[in-house]
C-alpha positions as MATLAB code, in Angstrom:
seq = 'FANYCMNMGENKIANKGDTEGENASEHEMLSNPQALAALQDIETNPKYKAAANYRKLPHPVKRRVFALKNLQLDTLKLEAEFHKKILELEKNLVDQQASLNEKRSKIIQGEYEPNDKEAEWTSDSEDVDEEKIADEMKKLLKDEVVINDDDRKGVPNFWLTVLQNAELISTNIQEKDIPILETLNDITCEVSTDYNPSFTLKFKFGPNDYFTNTVLTKTYYLTVEIEKDDPFSFDGPEIFKTTGCIINWKPNKNITTKLIKKVQKKKSGEKRSSMKTVKVDSFFNFFDPPTVALDQDTDVDKDTYQLLQADFEMGQFMKEHIVSKAVLYFTGDAIDTDDLEFDDEMEEEEEGESEDEGQKNKSSRPKQRKDKNEECKQQ';
ca = [
     -94.518   28.280  -56.163;
     -95.375   31.043  -53.751;
     -97.315   32.801  -56.489;
     -98.898   29.492  -57.399;
    -100.056   28.991  -53.829;
    -101.372   32.519  -53.557;
    -103.317   31.994  -56.797;
    -104.701   28.740  -55.388;
    -105.785   30.646  -52.290;
    -107.564   33.217  -54.471;
    -109.281   30.402  -56.365;
    -110.495   28.985  -53.094;
    -112.096   32.305  -52.222;
    -113.643   32.593  -55.693;
    -115.040   29.033  -55.450;
    -116.221   29.315  -51.894;
    -119.668   28.126  -52.856;
    -118.324   25.285  -54.979;
    -117.410   22.538  -52.505;
    -116.114   20.163  -55.185;
    -113.790   22.844  -56.650;
    -112.617   23.830  -53.169;
    -111.789   20.247  -52.202;
    -109.994   19.710  -55.514;
    -107.872   22.826  -54.937;
    -107.034   21.754  -51.385;
    -106.104   18.261  -52.554;
    -103.868   19.726  -55.267;
    -102.042   21.875  -52.775;
    -101.696   19.255  -50.038;
    -100.327   16.659  -52.503;
     -97.571   18.995  -53.740;
     -94.596   19.143  -51.307;
     -93.136   22.213  -53.019;
     -96.480   23.990  -52.790;
     -96.653   23.138  -49.065;
     -93.133   24.529  -48.609;
     -94.153   27.678  -50.461;
     -97.162   28.076  -48.199;
     -94.800   27.977  -45.216;
     -92.647   30.618  -46.905;
     -95.708   32.827  -47.315;
     -96.309   32.660  -43.604;
     -92.708   33.477  -42.620;
     -91.307   35.512  -45.518;
     -92.146   39.251  -45.223;
     -92.059   39.720  -48.988;
     -94.558   36.914  -49.647;
     -96.776   38.107  -46.785;
     -96.829   41.636  -48.248;
     -97.641   40.238  -51.704;
    -100.423   38.079  -50.297;
    -101.945   41.000  -48.441;
    -101.695   43.170  -51.526;
    -103.604   40.585  -53.574;
    -106.480   40.782  -51.119;
    -107.039   44.503  -51.724;
    -110.216   45.487  -53.574;
    -109.842   46.561  -57.221;
    -110.354   50.346  -56.692;
    -107.509   50.378  -54.147;
    -105.236   48.341  -56.464;
    -105.971   50.847  -59.233;
    -104.680   53.668  -57.059;
    -101.593   51.599  -56.188;
    -100.921   51.159  -59.912;
    -100.913   54.989  -60.242;
     -98.470   55.164  -57.319;
     -96.171   52.635  -59.060;
     -96.202   54.806  -62.208;
     -95.177   57.790  -60.140;
     -92.397   55.657  -58.584;
     -91.187   54.713  -62.057;
     -91.106   58.375  -63.109;
     -89.059   59.082  -59.967;
     -86.573   56.341  -60.916;
     -86.251   57.780  -64.404;
     -85.265   61.116  -62.928;
     -82.783   59.363  -60.661;
     -81.259   57.598  -63.665;
     -80.769   60.943  -65.481;
     -79.282   62.358  -62.293;
     -76.683   59.549  -62.093;
     -75.792   60.022  -65.769;
     -75.042   63.696  -65.007;
     -73.002   62.620  -61.998;
     -70.922   60.343  -64.258;
     -70.346   63.296  -66.618;
     -69.140   65.363  -63.649;
     -66.942   62.500  -62.464;
     -65.342   62.248  -65.908;
     -64.618   66.013  -65.832;
     -63.071   65.680  -62.362;
     -60.859   62.741  -63.436;
     -59.708   64.662  -66.515;
     -58.843   67.718  -64.378;
     -56.939   65.510  -61.890;
     -54.859   63.987  -64.691;
     -52.190   66.713  -64.614;
     -51.873   66.445  -60.831;
     -51.559   62.663  -61.042;
     -48.879   63.015  -63.761;
     -46.867   65.280  -61.445;
     -47.349   62.760  -58.617;
     -45.966   60.054  -60.870;
     -42.883   62.120  -61.772;
     -42.154   62.692  -58.070;
     -42.555   59.001  -57.269;
     -40.247   57.928  -60.099;
     -37.639   60.571  -59.332;
     -38.191   62.528  -62.522;
     -39.097   65.681  -60.621;
     -37.761   67.011  -57.354;
     -40.315   69.173  -55.457;
     -39.172   72.603  -54.372;
     -39.212   73.793  -50.724;
     -42.655   75.274  -50.983;
     -44.150   72.115  -52.523;
     -42.467   69.930  -49.896;
     -43.564   72.055  -46.902;
     -46.048   70.137  -44.793;
     -47.392   70.956  -41.332;
     -48.865   67.973  -39.523;
     -52.347   68.624  -38.218;
     -52.217   65.692  -35.837;
     -51.827   66.773  -32.210;
     -52.255   63.298  -30.828;
     -49.206   61.766  -32.481;
     -45.891   62.146  -30.701;
     -43.634   62.083  -33.737;
     -40.407   62.234  -31.726;
     -41.445   59.211  -29.698;
     -42.345   57.281  -32.825;
     -38.998   58.237  -34.393;
     -37.121   56.923  -31.300;
     -39.059   53.701  -31.414;
     -38.343   53.270  -35.110;
     -34.621   53.815  -34.459;
     -34.690   51.022  -31.889;
     -36.420   48.684  -34.288;
     -34.058   49.572  -37.137;
     -30.801   49.639  -35.182;
     -29.641   46.451  -36.913;
     -30.778   47.538  -40.333;
     -28.415   48.951  -42.961;
     -28.910   52.709  -43.251;
     -29.275   53.840  -46.880;
     -27.885   57.187  -47.843;
     -30.739   59.465  -48.859;
     -28.641   60.842  -51.723;
     -28.512   57.412  -53.307;
     -32.272   57.117  -53.698;
     -34.529   58.746  -56.239;
     -38.235   59.441  -55.984;
     -40.220   57.270  -53.600;
     -39.099   53.634  -53.907;
     -41.776   50.911  -53.923;
     -44.487   53.529  -53.585;
     -47.262   51.628  -55.304;
     -46.277   48.257  -53.837;
     -46.544   49.816  -50.384;
     -49.879   51.415  -51.214;
     -51.371   48.111  -52.325;
     -49.952   46.223  -49.360;
     -51.390   48.779  -46.931;
     -54.904   48.386  -48.399;
     -56.349   45.316  -46.690;
     -58.870   44.607  -49.438;
     -56.039   44.311  -51.960;
     -53.140   42.986  -49.852;
     -54.904   39.673  -49.310;
     -54.572   38.994  -53.022;
     -50.795   39.755  -53.140;
     -48.601   36.679  -53.021;
     -44.859   36.624  -52.264;
     -44.083   35.889  -55.910;
     -46.034   38.992  -57.010;
     -43.800   41.398  -55.108;
     -40.777   41.507  -57.503;
     -43.154   42.527  -60.293;
     -45.075   45.060  -58.234;
     -41.807   46.655  -57.239;
     -41.601   47.810  -60.906;
     -45.123   49.308  -60.828;
     -44.648   53.016  -61.688;
     -48.213   54.342  -61.660;
     -51.944   53.484  -61.437;
     -54.378   55.780  -63.246;
     -58.110   55.747  -63.961;
     -59.948   56.931  -67.071;
     -63.772   57.415  -67.133;
     -65.886   57.067  -70.254;
     -69.485   58.271  -70.507;
     -70.246   56.896  -73.973;
     -73.206   54.608  -74.731;
     -71.807   52.101  -72.194;
     -70.373   54.123  -69.271;
     -67.176   52.603  -67.937;
     -63.931   53.246  -66.120;
     -60.511   51.812  -66.951;
     -57.714   51.190  -64.461;
     -54.236   51.424  -65.995;
     -51.235   49.842  -64.269;
     -47.967   51.200  -65.707;
     -44.885   49.060  -65.261;
     -41.194   49.560  -65.805;
     -38.953   46.928  -67.372;
     -39.103   43.637  -65.521;
     -38.093   39.991  -65.915;
     -41.655   38.649  -66.127;
     -43.665   40.248  -68.976;
     -43.188   42.664  -71.846;
     -46.284   44.793  -71.323;
     -45.674   48.362  -70.180;
     -49.366   48.863  -69.300;
     -51.935   46.407  -67.963;
     -55.583   47.462  -68.107;
     -58.873   46.504  -66.439;
     -62.169   48.011  -67.621;
     -65.429   47.973  -65.677;
     -68.704   48.615  -67.482;
     -71.649   50.262  -65.733;
     -75.363   50.248  -66.362;
     -77.445   53.341  -65.518;
     -80.530   52.088  -67.314;
     -83.768   50.927  -65.705;
     -84.601   47.306  -66.559;
     -87.934   46.909  -68.260;
     -88.695   43.560  -66.635;
     -87.696   44.724  -63.122;
     -87.693   48.547  -62.980;
     -88.008   48.869  -59.206;
     -84.718   47.084  -58.627;
     -82.903   50.197  -59.896;
     -80.592   51.631  -57.241;
     -78.147   53.787  -59.183;
     -75.210   52.816  -61.427;
     -74.069   49.199  -61.174;
     -71.065   47.395  -62.526;
     -72.264   44.483  -64.630;
     -69.208   43.417  -66.638;
     -65.453   43.676  -66.624;
     -62.668   42.868  -69.085;
     -58.973   42.431  -68.418;
     -56.065   42.238  -70.791;
     -53.598   39.712  -72.137;
     -50.347   39.628  -70.192;
     -47.417   38.811  -72.508;
     -45.416   36.607  -70.127;
     -41.793   35.929  -70.879;
     -40.851   32.210  -71.319;
     -41.362   30.248  -68.085;
     -42.241   33.418  -66.154;
     -46.016   33.142  -65.882;
     -46.696   33.221  -62.104;
     -50.477   32.759  -62.460;
     -50.244   29.141  -63.577;
     -48.283   25.990  -62.867;
     -47.890   22.589  -64.489;
     -49.120   19.549  -62.568;
     -48.707   15.925  -63.420;
     -52.017   14.069  -63.932;
     -51.955   10.295  -63.716;
     -54.783    8.235  -65.235;
     -55.207    4.557  -64.601;
     -56.702    2.446  -67.399;
     -58.872   -0.659  -66.853;
     -55.889   -2.821  -67.836;
     -53.998   -1.357  -64.889;
     -51.664    0.635  -67.136;
     -50.950    4.183  -65.922;
     -50.795    7.133  -68.266;
     -49.471   10.520  -67.176;
     -50.032   13.905  -68.711;
     -49.170   17.491  -67.788;
     -51.963   19.952  -67.064;
     -51.828   23.701  -66.579;
     -53.791   25.035  -63.609;
     -54.347   28.496  -62.160;
     -52.663   29.467  -58.895;
     -53.238   32.423  -56.618;
     -51.683   35.651  -57.783;
     -52.488   39.366  -57.780;
     -52.177   39.239  -61.576;
     -55.295   37.060  -61.879;
     -56.971   40.446  -61.409;
     -56.409   40.989  -65.159;
     -58.092   37.728  -66.174;
     -61.632   37.937  -64.777;
     -64.649   35.823  -65.794;
     -65.943   37.123  -69.131;
     -69.636   36.740  -68.353;
     -71.873   39.707  -67.642;
     -74.205   40.026  -64.651;
     -77.456   40.987  -66.356;
     -80.970   39.678  -66.556;
     -80.219   37.691  -69.748;
     -77.349   35.673  -68.273;
     -77.462   32.764  -65.876;
     -74.383   32.693  -63.653;
     -73.471   29.966  -61.199;
     -72.981   30.871  -57.560;
     -69.181   30.652  -57.510;
     -68.786   32.804  -60.626;
     -71.300   35.315  -59.206;
     -69.342   35.630  -55.925;
     -66.038   35.924  -57.842;
     -67.442   38.726  -59.965;
     -68.903   40.564  -56.998;
     -65.539   40.463  -55.240;
     -63.833   41.650  -58.386;
     -66.314   44.510  -58.867;
     -65.758   45.570  -55.216;
     -61.999   45.654  -55.724;
     -62.269   47.626  -58.964;
     -64.515   50.233  -57.369;
     -62.144   50.431  -54.380;
     -59.153   50.898  -56.650;
     -60.945   53.733  -58.457;
     -62.302   55.596  -55.432;
     -59.491   55.045  -52.926;
     -56.213   53.800  -54.386;
     -55.922   56.090  -57.393;
     -57.234   59.222  -55.705;
     -55.778   58.728  -52.175;
     -52.584   56.758  -52.878;
     -50.297   58.835  -50.653;
     -52.659   58.404  -47.672;
     -52.415   54.630  -48.008;
     -48.654   54.935  -48.341;
     -48.340   56.890  -45.098;
     -51.085   54.881  -43.327;
     -53.421   57.933  -42.883;
     -56.179   56.181  -44.801;
     -56.002   53.044  -42.669;
     -58.799   53.019  -40.102;
     -57.079   51.568  -37.022;
     -60.339   51.755  -35.006;
     -61.926   49.287  -37.397;
     -58.867   46.992  -37.207;
     -58.875   47.048  -33.401;
     -62.623   46.310  -33.399;
     -62.073   43.380  -35.761;
     -59.292   42.034  -33.521;
     -61.545   42.279  -30.485;
     -64.314   40.460  -32.276;
     -61.904   37.686  -33.358;
     -60.654   37.289  -29.793;
     -64.199   37.076  -28.447;
     -65.175   34.500  -31.077;
     -62.060   32.439  -30.351;
     -62.825   32.552  -26.625;
     -66.391   31.450  -27.195;
     -65.369   28.632  -29.557;
     -62.767   27.383  -27.054;
     -65.402   27.321  -24.289;
     -67.839   25.443  -26.531;
     -65.059   23.072  -27.612;
     -64.262   22.126  -24.034;
     -67.921   21.509  -23.296;
     -68.484   19.165  -26.224;
     -65.426   18.169  -28.285;
     -67.152   15.199  -29.879;
     -69.839   17.321  -31.520;
     -67.446   19.885  -33.017;
     -68.195   20.247  -36.753;
     -65.447   19.653  -39.306;
     -63.665   22.730  -40.547;
     -64.919   23.950  -43.899;
     -62.293   24.043  -46.641;
     -60.913   27.372  -47.673;
     -62.352   28.406  -51.084;
     -58.903   29.366  -52.274;
     -57.637   25.915  -51.441;
     -60.508   24.390  -53.347;
     -59.643   26.511  -56.355;
     -56.049   25.356  -56.163;
     -57.102   21.679  -56.091;
     -59.234   22.145  -59.124;
];
């Protein structure tokens, strides 16, 4: 409608000498509420204002702008080729890191004991008083059972701890997920630069009481191509689709679903009940994402779009942080405490402000919006 209104404005200018045509155009615009709303958008929306100003330019100037747009398109084509080469380099890096990650996995699982040289580490942190921290930990753990170091192999619960220490991921881990994640032996990433560039996360599990799979996979597909219909939206590689895998749950062990009793009342007053399977919150929903793709040919509803965006963000985070910097999340080195403290301060300020406002006018306090997760549970 904004384009419609701008076209109507241009028609008004073209028909300036034609009073009848001008009045008809004005009447058409004034009688269309959506057109009036679009006119207001033109006045307040920077994008519409820029487009309206551009339309007013004389043809010779527009012709030069067309040439500039062609130059911009050529620049984007070079950027696309650059990003394809970056993906090739990334694949080479991941392939080279594979042997190091394999050794890491053996240490974690207790299959390899590092020698003295490999285990030598000098802390470069001068601000941390390690003795003081050790004393504090002893006080906190004085009632805990001390486990003999000789009885433990590898690094117990390494990957569970890593995931729990990463805030973006820990919010998706439920209590019922923990026994399974305790059997998680490794997380790896493989990069493909074929016709459809992609990366695949592989979660390798030991024997457990819940499913028979030894490996669960999640693949993310990237586009590095410039869209013909909207070339100037290109901003580097983007994830547009993801596929999970089928989890072979053992009988009555699927923690991602539950049975609920649904009661239907007929017109006669008779009640009929049936059992319905519904999804529940679990980390393992990660392997069952929406199957739609976010591209120009697909219409996606808002909820699905937000779900996919969150999933894409988690996949990228897993690839760039969890797989490559796992030990730093295990030790806490990768956790930015400054950000956490800032978030806490912001929350305290917001709570203080809301309490003050609440005391001023309790009757006008809006109702609390339902948590999206709760809405999903109810559905």
